[in-house]
Coordinates of C-alpha atoms in Angstrom, one line a residue:
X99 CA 0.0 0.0 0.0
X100 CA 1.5 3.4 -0.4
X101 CA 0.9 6.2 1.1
X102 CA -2.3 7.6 -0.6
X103 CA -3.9 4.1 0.1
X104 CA -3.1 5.0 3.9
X105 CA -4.7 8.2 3.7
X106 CA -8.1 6.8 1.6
X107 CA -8.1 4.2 4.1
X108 CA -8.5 7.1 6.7
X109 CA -11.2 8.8 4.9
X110 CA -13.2 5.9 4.2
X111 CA -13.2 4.3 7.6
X112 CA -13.6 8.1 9.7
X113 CA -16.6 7.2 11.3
X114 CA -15.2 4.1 12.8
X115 CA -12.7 5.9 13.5
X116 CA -14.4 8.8 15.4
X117 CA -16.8 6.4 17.0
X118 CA -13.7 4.2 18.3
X119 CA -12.2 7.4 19.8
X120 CA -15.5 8.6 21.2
X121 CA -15.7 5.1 22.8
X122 CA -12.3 5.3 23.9
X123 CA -13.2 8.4 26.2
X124 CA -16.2 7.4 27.6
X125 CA -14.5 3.9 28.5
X126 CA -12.1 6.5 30.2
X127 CA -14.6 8.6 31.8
X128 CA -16.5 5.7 33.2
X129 CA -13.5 4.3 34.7
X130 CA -12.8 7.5 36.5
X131 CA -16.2 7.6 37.8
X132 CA -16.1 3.5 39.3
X133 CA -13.1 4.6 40.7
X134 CA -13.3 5.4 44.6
X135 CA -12.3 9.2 45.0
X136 CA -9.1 9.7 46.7
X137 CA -7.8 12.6 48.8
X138 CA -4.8 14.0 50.1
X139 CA -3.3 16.3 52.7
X140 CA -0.3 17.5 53.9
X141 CA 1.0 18.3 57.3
X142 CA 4.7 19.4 57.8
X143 CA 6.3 18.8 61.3
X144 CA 9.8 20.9 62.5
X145 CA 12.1 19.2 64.4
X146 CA 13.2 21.1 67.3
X147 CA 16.0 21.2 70.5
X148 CA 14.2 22.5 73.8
X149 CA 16.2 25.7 74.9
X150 CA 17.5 24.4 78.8
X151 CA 16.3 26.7 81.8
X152 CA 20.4 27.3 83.4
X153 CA 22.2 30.0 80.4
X154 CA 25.5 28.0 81.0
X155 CA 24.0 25.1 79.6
X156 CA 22.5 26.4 76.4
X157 CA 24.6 25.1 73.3
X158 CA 26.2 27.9 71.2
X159 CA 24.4 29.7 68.3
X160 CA 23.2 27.5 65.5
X161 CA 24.4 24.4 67.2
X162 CA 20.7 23.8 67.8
X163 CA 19.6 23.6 64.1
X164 CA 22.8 21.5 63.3
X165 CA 21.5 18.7 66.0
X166 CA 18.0 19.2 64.7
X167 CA 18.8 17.9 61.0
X168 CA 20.7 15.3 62.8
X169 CA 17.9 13.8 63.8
X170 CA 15.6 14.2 61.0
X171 CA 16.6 10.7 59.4
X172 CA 15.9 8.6 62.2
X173 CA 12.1 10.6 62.8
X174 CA 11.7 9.9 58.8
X175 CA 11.8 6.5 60.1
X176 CA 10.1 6.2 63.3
X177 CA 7.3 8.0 61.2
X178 CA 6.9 5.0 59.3
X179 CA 6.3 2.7 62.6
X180 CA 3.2 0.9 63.5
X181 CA 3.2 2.5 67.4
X182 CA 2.7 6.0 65.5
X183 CA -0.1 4.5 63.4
X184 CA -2.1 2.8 66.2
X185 CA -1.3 6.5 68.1
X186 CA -3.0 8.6 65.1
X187 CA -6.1 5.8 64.8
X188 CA -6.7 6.1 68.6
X189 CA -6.6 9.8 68.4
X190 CA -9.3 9.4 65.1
X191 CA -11.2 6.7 66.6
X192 CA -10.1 4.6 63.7
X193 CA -11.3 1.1 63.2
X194 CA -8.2 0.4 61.1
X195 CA -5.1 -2.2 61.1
X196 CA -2.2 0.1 61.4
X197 CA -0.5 -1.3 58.9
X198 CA -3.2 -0.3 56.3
X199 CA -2.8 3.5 57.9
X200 CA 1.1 3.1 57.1
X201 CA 0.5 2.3 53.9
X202 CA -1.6 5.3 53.4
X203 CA 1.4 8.1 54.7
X204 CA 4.1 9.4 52.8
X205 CA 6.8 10.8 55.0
X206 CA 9.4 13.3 52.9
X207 CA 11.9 15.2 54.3
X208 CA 12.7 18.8 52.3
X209 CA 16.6 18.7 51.2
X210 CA 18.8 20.7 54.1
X211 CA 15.9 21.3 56.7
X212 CA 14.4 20.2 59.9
X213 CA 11.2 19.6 58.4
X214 CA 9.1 16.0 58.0
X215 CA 6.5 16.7 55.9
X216 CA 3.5 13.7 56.0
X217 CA 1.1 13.5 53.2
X218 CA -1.9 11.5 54.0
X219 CA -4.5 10.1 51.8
X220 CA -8.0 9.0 52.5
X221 CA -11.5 8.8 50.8
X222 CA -12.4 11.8 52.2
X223 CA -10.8 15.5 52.0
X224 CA -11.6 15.6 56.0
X225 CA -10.4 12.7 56.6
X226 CA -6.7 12.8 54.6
X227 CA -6.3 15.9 56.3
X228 CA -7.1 14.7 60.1
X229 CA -5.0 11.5 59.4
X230 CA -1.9 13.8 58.0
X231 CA -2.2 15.9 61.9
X232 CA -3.0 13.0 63.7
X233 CA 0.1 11.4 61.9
X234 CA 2.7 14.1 63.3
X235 CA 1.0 14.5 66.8
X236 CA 1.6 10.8 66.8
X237 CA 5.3 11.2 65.7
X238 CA 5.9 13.3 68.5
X239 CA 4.7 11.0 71.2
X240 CA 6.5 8.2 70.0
X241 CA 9.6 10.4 70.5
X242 CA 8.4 11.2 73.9
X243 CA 8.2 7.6 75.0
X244 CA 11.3 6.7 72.8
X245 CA 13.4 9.7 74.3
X246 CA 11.7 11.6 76.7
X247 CA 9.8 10.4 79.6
X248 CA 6.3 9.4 78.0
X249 CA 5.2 13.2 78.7
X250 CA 4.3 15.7 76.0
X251 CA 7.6 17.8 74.9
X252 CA 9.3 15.8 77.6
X253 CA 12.0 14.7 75.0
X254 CA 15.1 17.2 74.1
X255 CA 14.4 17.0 70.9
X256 CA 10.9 16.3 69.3
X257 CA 8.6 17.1 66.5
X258 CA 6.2 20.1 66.9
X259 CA 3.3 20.9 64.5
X260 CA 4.7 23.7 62.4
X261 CA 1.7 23.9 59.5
X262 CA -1.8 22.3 59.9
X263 CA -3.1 20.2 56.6
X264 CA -5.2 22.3 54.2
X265 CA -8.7 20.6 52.9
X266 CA -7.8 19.3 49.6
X267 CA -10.3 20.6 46.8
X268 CA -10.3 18.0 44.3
X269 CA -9.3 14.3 44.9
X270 CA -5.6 12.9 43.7
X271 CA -7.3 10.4 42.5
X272 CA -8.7 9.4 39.8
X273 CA -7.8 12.2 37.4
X274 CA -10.4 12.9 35.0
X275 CA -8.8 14.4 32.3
X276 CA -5.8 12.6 32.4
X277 CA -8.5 9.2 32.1
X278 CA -9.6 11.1 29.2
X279 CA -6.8 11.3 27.5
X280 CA -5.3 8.3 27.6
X281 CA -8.8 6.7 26.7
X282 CA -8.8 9.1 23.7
X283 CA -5.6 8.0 22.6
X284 CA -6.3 4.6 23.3
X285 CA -9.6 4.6 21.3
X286 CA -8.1 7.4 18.2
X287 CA -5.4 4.1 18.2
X288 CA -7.8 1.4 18.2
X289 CA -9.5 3.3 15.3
X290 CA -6.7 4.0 12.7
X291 CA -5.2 0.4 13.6
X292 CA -9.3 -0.9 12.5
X293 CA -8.8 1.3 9.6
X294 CA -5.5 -0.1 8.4
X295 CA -6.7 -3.5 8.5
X296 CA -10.2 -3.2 7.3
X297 CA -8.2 -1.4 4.2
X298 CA -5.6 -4.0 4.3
X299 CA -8.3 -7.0 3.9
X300 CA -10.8 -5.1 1.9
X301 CA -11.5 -7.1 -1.4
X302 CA -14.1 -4.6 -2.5
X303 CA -13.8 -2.5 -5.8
X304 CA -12.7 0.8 -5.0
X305 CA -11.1 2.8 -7.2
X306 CA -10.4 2.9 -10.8
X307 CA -6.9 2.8 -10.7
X308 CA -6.7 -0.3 -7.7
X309 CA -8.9 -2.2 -10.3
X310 CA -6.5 -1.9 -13.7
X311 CA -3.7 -2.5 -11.0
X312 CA -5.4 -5.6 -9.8
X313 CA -7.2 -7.2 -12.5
X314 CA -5.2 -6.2 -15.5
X315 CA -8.9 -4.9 -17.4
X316 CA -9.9 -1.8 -18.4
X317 CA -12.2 0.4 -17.0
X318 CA -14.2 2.1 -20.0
X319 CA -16.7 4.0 -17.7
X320 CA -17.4 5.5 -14.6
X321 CA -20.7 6.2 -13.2
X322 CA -21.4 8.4 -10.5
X323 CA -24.2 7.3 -7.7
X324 CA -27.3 9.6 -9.4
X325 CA -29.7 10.0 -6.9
X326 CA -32.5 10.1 -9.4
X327 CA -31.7 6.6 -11.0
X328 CA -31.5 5.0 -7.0
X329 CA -35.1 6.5 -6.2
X330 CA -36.7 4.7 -9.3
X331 CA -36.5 6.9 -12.5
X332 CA -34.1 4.5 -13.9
X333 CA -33.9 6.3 -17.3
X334 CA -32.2 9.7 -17.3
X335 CA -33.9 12.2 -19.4
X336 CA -32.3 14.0 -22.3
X337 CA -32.4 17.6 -21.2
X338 CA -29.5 18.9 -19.0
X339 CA -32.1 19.6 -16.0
X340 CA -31.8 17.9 -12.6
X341 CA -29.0 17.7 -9.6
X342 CA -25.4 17.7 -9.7
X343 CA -25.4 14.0 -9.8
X344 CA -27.8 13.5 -12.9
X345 CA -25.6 16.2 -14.7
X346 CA -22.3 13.6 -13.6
X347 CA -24.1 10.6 -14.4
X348 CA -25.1 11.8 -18.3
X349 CA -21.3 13.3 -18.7
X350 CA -20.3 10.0 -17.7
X351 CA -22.6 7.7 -19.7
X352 CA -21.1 10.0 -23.1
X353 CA -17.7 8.9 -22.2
X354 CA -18.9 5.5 -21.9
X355 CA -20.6 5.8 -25.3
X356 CA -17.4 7.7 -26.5
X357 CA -14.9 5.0 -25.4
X358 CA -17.0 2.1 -27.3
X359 CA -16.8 4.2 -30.2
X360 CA -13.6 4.1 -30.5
X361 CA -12.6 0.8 -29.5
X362 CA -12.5 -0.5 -32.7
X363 CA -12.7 2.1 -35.3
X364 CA -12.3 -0.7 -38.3
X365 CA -15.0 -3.1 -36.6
X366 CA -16.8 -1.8 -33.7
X367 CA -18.9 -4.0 -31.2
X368 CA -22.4 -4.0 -32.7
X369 CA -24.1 -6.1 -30.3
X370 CA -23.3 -5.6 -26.8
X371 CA -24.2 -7.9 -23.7
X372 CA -24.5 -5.5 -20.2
X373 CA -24.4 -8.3 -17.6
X374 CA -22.9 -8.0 -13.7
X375 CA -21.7 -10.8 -12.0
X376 CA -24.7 -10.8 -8.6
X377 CA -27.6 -9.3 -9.6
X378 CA -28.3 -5.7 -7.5
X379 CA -25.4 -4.1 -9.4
X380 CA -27.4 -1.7 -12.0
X381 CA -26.7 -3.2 -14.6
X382 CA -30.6 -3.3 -16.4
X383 CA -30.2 0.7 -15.4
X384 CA -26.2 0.9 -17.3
X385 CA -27.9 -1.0 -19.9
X386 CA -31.2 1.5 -20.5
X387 CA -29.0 4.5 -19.8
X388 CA -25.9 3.5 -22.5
X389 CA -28.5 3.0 -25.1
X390 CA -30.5 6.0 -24.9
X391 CA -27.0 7.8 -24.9
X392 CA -25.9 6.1 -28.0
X393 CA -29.6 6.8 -29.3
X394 CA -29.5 10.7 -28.5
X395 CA -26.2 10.6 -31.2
X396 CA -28.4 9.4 -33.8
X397 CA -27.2 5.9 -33.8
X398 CA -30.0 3.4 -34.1
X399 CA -30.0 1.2 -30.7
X400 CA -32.4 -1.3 -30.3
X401 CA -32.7 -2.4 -26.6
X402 CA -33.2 -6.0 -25.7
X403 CA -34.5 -7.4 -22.5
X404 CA -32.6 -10.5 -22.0
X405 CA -32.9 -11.3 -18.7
X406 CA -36.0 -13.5 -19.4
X407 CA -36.0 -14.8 -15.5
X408 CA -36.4 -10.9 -13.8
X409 CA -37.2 -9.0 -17.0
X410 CA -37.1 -4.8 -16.1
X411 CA -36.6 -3.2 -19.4
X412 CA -40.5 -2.8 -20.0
X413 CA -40.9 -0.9 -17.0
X414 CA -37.6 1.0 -17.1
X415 CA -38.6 2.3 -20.8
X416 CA -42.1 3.1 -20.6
X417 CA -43.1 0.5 -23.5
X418 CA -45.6 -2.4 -23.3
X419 CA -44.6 -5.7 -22.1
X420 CA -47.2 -7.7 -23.6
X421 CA -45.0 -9.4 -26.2
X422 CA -41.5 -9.3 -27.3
X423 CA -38.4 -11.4 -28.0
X424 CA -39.8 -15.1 -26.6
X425 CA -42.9 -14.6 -28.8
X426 CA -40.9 -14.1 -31.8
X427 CA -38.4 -17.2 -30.8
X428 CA -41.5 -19.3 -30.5
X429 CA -42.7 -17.8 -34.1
X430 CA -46.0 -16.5 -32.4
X431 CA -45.3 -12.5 -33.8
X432 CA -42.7 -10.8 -36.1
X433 CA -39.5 -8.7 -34.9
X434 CA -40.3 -6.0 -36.5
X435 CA -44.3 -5.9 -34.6
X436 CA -42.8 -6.1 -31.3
X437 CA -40.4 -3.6 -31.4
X438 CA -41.5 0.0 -29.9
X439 CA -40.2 3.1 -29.4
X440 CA -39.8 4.4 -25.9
X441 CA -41.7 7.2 -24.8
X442 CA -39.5 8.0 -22.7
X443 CA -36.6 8.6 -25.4
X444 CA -38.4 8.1 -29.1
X445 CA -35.1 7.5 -30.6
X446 CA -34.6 4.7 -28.9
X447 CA -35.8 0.9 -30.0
X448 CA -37.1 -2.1 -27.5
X449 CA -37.2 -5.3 -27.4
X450 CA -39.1 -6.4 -24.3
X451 CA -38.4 -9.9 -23.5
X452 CA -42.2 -10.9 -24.2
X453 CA -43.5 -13.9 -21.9
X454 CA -41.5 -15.8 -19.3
X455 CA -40.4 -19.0 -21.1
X456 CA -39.8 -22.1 -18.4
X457 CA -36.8 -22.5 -20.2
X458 CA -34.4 -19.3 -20.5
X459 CA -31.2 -20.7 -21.1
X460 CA -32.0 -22.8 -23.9
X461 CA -34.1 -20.3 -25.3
X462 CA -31.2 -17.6 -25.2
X463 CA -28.8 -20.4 -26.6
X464 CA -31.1 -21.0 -29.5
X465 CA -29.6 -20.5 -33.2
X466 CA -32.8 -18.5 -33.4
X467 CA -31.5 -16.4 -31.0
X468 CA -28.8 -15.4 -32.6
X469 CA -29.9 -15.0 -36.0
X470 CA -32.5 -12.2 -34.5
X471 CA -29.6 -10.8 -32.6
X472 CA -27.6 -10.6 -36.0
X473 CA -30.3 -9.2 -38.2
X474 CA -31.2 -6.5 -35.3
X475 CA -27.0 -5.7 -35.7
X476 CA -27.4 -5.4 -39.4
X477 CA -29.5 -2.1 -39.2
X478 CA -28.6 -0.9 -35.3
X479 CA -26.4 -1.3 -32.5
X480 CA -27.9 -4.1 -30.1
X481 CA -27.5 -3.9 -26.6
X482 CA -28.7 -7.0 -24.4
X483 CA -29.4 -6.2 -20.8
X484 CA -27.9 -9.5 -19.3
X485 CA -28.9 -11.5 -16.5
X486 CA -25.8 -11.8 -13.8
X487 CA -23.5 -14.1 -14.9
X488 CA -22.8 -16.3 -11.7
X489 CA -26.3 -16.3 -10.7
X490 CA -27.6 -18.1 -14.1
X491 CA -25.7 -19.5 -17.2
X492 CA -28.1 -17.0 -19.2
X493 CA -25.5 -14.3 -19.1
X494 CA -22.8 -16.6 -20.9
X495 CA -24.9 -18.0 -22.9
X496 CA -25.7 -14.4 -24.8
X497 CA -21.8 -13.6 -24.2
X498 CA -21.0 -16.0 -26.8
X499 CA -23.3 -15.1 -29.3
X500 CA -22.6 -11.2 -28.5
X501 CA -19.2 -9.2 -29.5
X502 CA -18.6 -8.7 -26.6
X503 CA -19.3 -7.8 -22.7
X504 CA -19.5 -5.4 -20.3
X505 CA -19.5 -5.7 -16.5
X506 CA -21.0 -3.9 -14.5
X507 CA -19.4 -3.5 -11.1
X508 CA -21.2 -2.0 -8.1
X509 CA -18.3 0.2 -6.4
X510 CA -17.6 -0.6 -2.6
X511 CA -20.3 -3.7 -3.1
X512 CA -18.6 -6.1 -5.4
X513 CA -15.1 -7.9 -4.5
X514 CA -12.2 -8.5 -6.7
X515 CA -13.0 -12.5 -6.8
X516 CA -16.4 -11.7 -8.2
X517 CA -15.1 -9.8 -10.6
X518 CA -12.5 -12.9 -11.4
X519 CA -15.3 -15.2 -11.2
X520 CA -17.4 -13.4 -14.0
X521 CA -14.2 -12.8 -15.8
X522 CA -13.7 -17.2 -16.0
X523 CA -17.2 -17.6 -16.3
X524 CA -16.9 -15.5 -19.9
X525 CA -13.7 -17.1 -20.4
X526 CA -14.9 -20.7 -20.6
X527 CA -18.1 -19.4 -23.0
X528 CA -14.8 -17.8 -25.5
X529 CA -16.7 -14.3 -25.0
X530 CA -15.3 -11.2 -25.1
X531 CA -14.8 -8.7 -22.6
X532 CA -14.8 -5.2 -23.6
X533 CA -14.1 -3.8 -20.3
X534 CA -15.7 -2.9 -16.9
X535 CA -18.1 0.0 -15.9
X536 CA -17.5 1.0 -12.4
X537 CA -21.3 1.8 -10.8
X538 CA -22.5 4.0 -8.3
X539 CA -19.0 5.3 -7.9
X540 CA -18.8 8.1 -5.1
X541 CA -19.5 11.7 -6.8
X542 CA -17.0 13.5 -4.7
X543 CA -14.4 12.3 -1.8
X544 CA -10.5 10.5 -2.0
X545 CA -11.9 7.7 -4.1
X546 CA -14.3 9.6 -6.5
X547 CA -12.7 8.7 -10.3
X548 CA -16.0 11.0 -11.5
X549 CA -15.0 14.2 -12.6
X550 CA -17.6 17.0 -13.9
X551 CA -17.3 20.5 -14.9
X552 CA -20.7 22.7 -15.4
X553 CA -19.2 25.4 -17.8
X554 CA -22.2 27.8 -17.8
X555 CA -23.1 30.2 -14.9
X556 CA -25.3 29.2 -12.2
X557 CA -27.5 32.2 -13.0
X558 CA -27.3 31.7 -16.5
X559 CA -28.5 27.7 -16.6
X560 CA -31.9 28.4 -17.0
X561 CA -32.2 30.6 -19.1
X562 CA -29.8 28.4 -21.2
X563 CA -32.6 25.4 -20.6
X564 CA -35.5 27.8 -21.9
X565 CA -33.9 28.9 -24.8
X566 CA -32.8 25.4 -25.4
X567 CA -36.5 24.0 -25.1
X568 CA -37.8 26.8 -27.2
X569 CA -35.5 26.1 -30.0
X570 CA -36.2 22.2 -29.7
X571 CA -40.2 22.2 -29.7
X572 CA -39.2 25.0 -33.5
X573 CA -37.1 22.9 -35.2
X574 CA -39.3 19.3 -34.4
X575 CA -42.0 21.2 -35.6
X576 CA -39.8 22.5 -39.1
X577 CA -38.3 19.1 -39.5
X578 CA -41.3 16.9 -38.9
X579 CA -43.0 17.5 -43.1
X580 CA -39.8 17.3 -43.8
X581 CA -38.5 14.0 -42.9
X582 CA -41.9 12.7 -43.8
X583 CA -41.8 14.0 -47.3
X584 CA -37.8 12.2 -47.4
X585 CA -39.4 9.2 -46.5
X586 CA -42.0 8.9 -49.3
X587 CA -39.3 9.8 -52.0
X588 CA -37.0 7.2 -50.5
X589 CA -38.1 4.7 -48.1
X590 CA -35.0 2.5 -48.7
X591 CA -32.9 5.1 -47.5
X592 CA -29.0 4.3 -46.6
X593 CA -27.9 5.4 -43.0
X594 CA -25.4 7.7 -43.5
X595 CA -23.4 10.5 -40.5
X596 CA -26.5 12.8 -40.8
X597 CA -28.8 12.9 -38.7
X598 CA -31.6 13.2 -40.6
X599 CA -30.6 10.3 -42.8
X600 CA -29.9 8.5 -39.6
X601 CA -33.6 9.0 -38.4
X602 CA -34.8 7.8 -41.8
X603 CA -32.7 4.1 -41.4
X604 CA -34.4 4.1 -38.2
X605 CA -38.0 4.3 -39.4
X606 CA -37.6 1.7 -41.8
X607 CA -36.0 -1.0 -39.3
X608 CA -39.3 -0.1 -37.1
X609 CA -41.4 -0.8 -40.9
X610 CA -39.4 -3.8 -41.3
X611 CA -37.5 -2.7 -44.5
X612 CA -34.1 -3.5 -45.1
X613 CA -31.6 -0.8 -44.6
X614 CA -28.2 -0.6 -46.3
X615 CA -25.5 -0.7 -44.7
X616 CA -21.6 -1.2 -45.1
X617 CA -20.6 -4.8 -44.8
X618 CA -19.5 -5.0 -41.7
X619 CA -20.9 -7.7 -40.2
X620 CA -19.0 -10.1 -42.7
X621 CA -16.3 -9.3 -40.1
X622 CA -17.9 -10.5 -37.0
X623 CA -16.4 -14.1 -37.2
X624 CA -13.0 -13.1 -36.1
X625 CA -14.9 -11.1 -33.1
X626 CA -12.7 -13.5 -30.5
X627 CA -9.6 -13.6 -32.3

């Protein structure tokens, strides 16, 4: 993985990521709250030389202090004993072994002074700070009894009180933010570390460039994830109305139509099988979509349903279902009276797939099959809307009598060994796989491989639309006695670039007339070599 994988990792995986984290400081805010509050309180204790009554007997000056941090080492110590402990619980009225009371002191004695500072704890800031005074009144009786005789200040040299312990504010323990931290670290951890791996194991398509990288094919198209295709308007309309998305998603179904084009200048693909490999991949929508594109060119398409287990095309186009392919297969209607015209797009042709044969796979196999799929190609460009190809052999059955194949792959749904799977499954049939269209690819983010560009103004798009409309609805109505006066001087017309001669070609493949066309389907054999 290099480096920009890392990152798109990062950005695909951020909520788990955030949520992990978020997770990670409550986890460290709960503990702090389980967690039994501790105080603490110091005291600080001098350790002084009692001054004697006769002036011949008192030591020189400063020999007192010098005697005084002589002795602080071996109070440090006694302070620490289990006679001072039992001495500070009786004084508390304390129903606690003295050794657990030991274990709650800290005894500390400032570098280069007299001074034994105690630092109590306890669950309470009253009580850490009566232990920590109890602890050096303590200290000093011990030294009475230990030096003195067992009365109060009876020793020469003893511990007074200097500084009584302060109520503590806040507990010591458990620190709050510092739980919070560390839990937010722990869980922001946890969360890049899920990240790397889910990226690491992820066999889903992703990006355009991972899948050339991986699977050695070619990406011809992109599609972005239109909004108004997912809520059920499968066919885009031809104006340049709608959202951002519909605007990305027609962009990108002209570079899809653009790339077949030019595939094969010298024999291009003239009947084209849209299959997936699961079914839920959009590929009756890529299918419906591509061949109104190609129609709105002037290329005569004709769109055949051939998914005769789930057929969608009828509804998806606006056009009867009543019959269609299986009636002609079975002989019970002509090709050219099932074929309609979408209302939806009237340049477009369909084929709806007619009744629901028990059979589908042998029916699709059928040399009858194929010789309507060739004489559809002699006049128009055929695209077959595919059933998947590892849910039903129907797929690879039309892949071998197609020119070729493209997959449909549902971006951040489908895995690379799908893709493999479909890929031997059109292998073993000897068809031909022009190339993969990534679906539903995400319009904008790290892995977004859909790029659009709105040249006109905001402010300026519709007017643009009116105008556009308005010069539409005058020229259909100037071209309309036109064309019909074309087609009574030459019904056999030859489809030629123009559009208008284009148009006529079309109307007699939906009359049933033969229209001329270069021989190009002499060529067709050699479509695997």
């Amino acid at each position: 993985m290099e480096l920009r994988d890392y990152a798109n990792a990062l950005k695909r995986h951020w909520f788990g990521i955030v949520l992990m984290t978020v997770l990670g400081l409550a986890a460290g805010y709960g503990w702090a709250v389980l967690q039994t509050p501790v105080y603490q309180a110091d005291a600080s204790g001098v350790v002084t030389v009692a001054t004697e009554p006769d002036p011949e007997m008192q030591l020189i000056p400063g020999a007192n202090d010098s005697i005084a941090k002589s002795r602080v080492p071996t109070f440090v110590e006694m302070a620490t004993w289990r006679n001072v402990a039992e001495k500070a619980a009786d004084a508390l009225g304390l129903d606690v072994a003295p050794e657990q009371l030991v274990r709650r002191i800290t005894v500390d004695n400032p570098d280069g002074t007299p001074i034994i500072k105690i630092t109590a704890e306890g669950p309470t800031a009253e009580g850490a700070r009566d232990l920590a005074e109890a602890w050096v009144i303590g200290l000093a009786a011990t030294i009475d009894e230990r030096e003195g005789v067992e009365e109060l200040g009876s020793a020469l040299i003893t511990v007074e009180l200097a500084e009584s312990a302060a109520l503590p504010s806040a507990p010591s323990f458990p620190d709050e933010r510092m739980a919070l931290i560390v839990g937010g670290v722990l869980g922001l951890g946890m969360g890049i570390a899920f990240a790397l791996v889910r990226a690491v194991s992820d066999r889903r398509v992703r990006a355009r460039d991972d899948v050339e990288a991986r699977l050695g094919l070619a990406v011809v198209g992109t599609l972005p994830a239109a909004g108004e295709v997912q809520d059920g308007q499968r066919l885009l309309a031809g104006d340049q109305s709608g959202t951002k998305s519909s605007y990305a998603m027609r962009e990108a179904l002209r570079v899809l139509r653009t790339n077949l084009q030019f595939m094969n200048v010298d024999n291009p693909p003239r009947i084209i099988v849209v299959s997936s490999a699961l079914p839920g991949e959009g590929k009756s929508t890529v299918s419906a979509n591509l061949a109104a594109t190609l129609a709105a060119n002037g290329v005569p398409v004709v769109l055949v349903d051939g998914d005769l287990r789930r057929p969608t095309v009828a509804k998806t186009t606006g056009v009867s279902a009543t019959s269609g392919l299986t009636d002609v297969l079975a002989g019970r209607a002509n090709l050219v009276d099932v074929l309609q015209s979408s209302p939806q797009m009237p340049n477009l042709t369909v084929l709806v797939a007619g009744t629901i044969p028990p059979n589908p796979s042998e029916v699709l196999g059928s040399a009858k099959m194929k010789a309507t799929l060739d004489e559809l190609a002699e006049h128009a460009t055929v695209i077959v809307d595919a059933p998947p190809l590892l849910a039903v052999t129907d797929g690879a059955v039309l892949a071998h009598q197609a020119d070729g194949v493209l997959l449909v792959v549902s971006v951040g749904k489908t895995t690379y060994d799908l893709v493999e799977k479909a890929q031997d499954a059109l292998t073993k049939v000897h068809g031909r796989l022009l190339g993969l269209v990534l679906n539903r690819a995400p319009l904008t983010g790290a892995e977004s491989s859909v790029y659009t560009y709105e040249y006109a103004p905001a402010h300026e798009k519709k007017k643009s639309r009116l105008r556009s409309t308005k010069a539409d609805d005058t020229e259909q109505a100037q071209e309309g006695p036109r064309r019909a006066d074309a087609t009574a001087d030459n019904p056999l017309a030859t489809i030629t670039d123009d559009n208008d001669a284009t148009d006529e070609g079309f109307d007699e493949l939906l009359k049933g007339a033969t229209v001329e066309t270069p021989a190009r389907r002499k060529q067709r054999s050699s479509k695997n070599g």
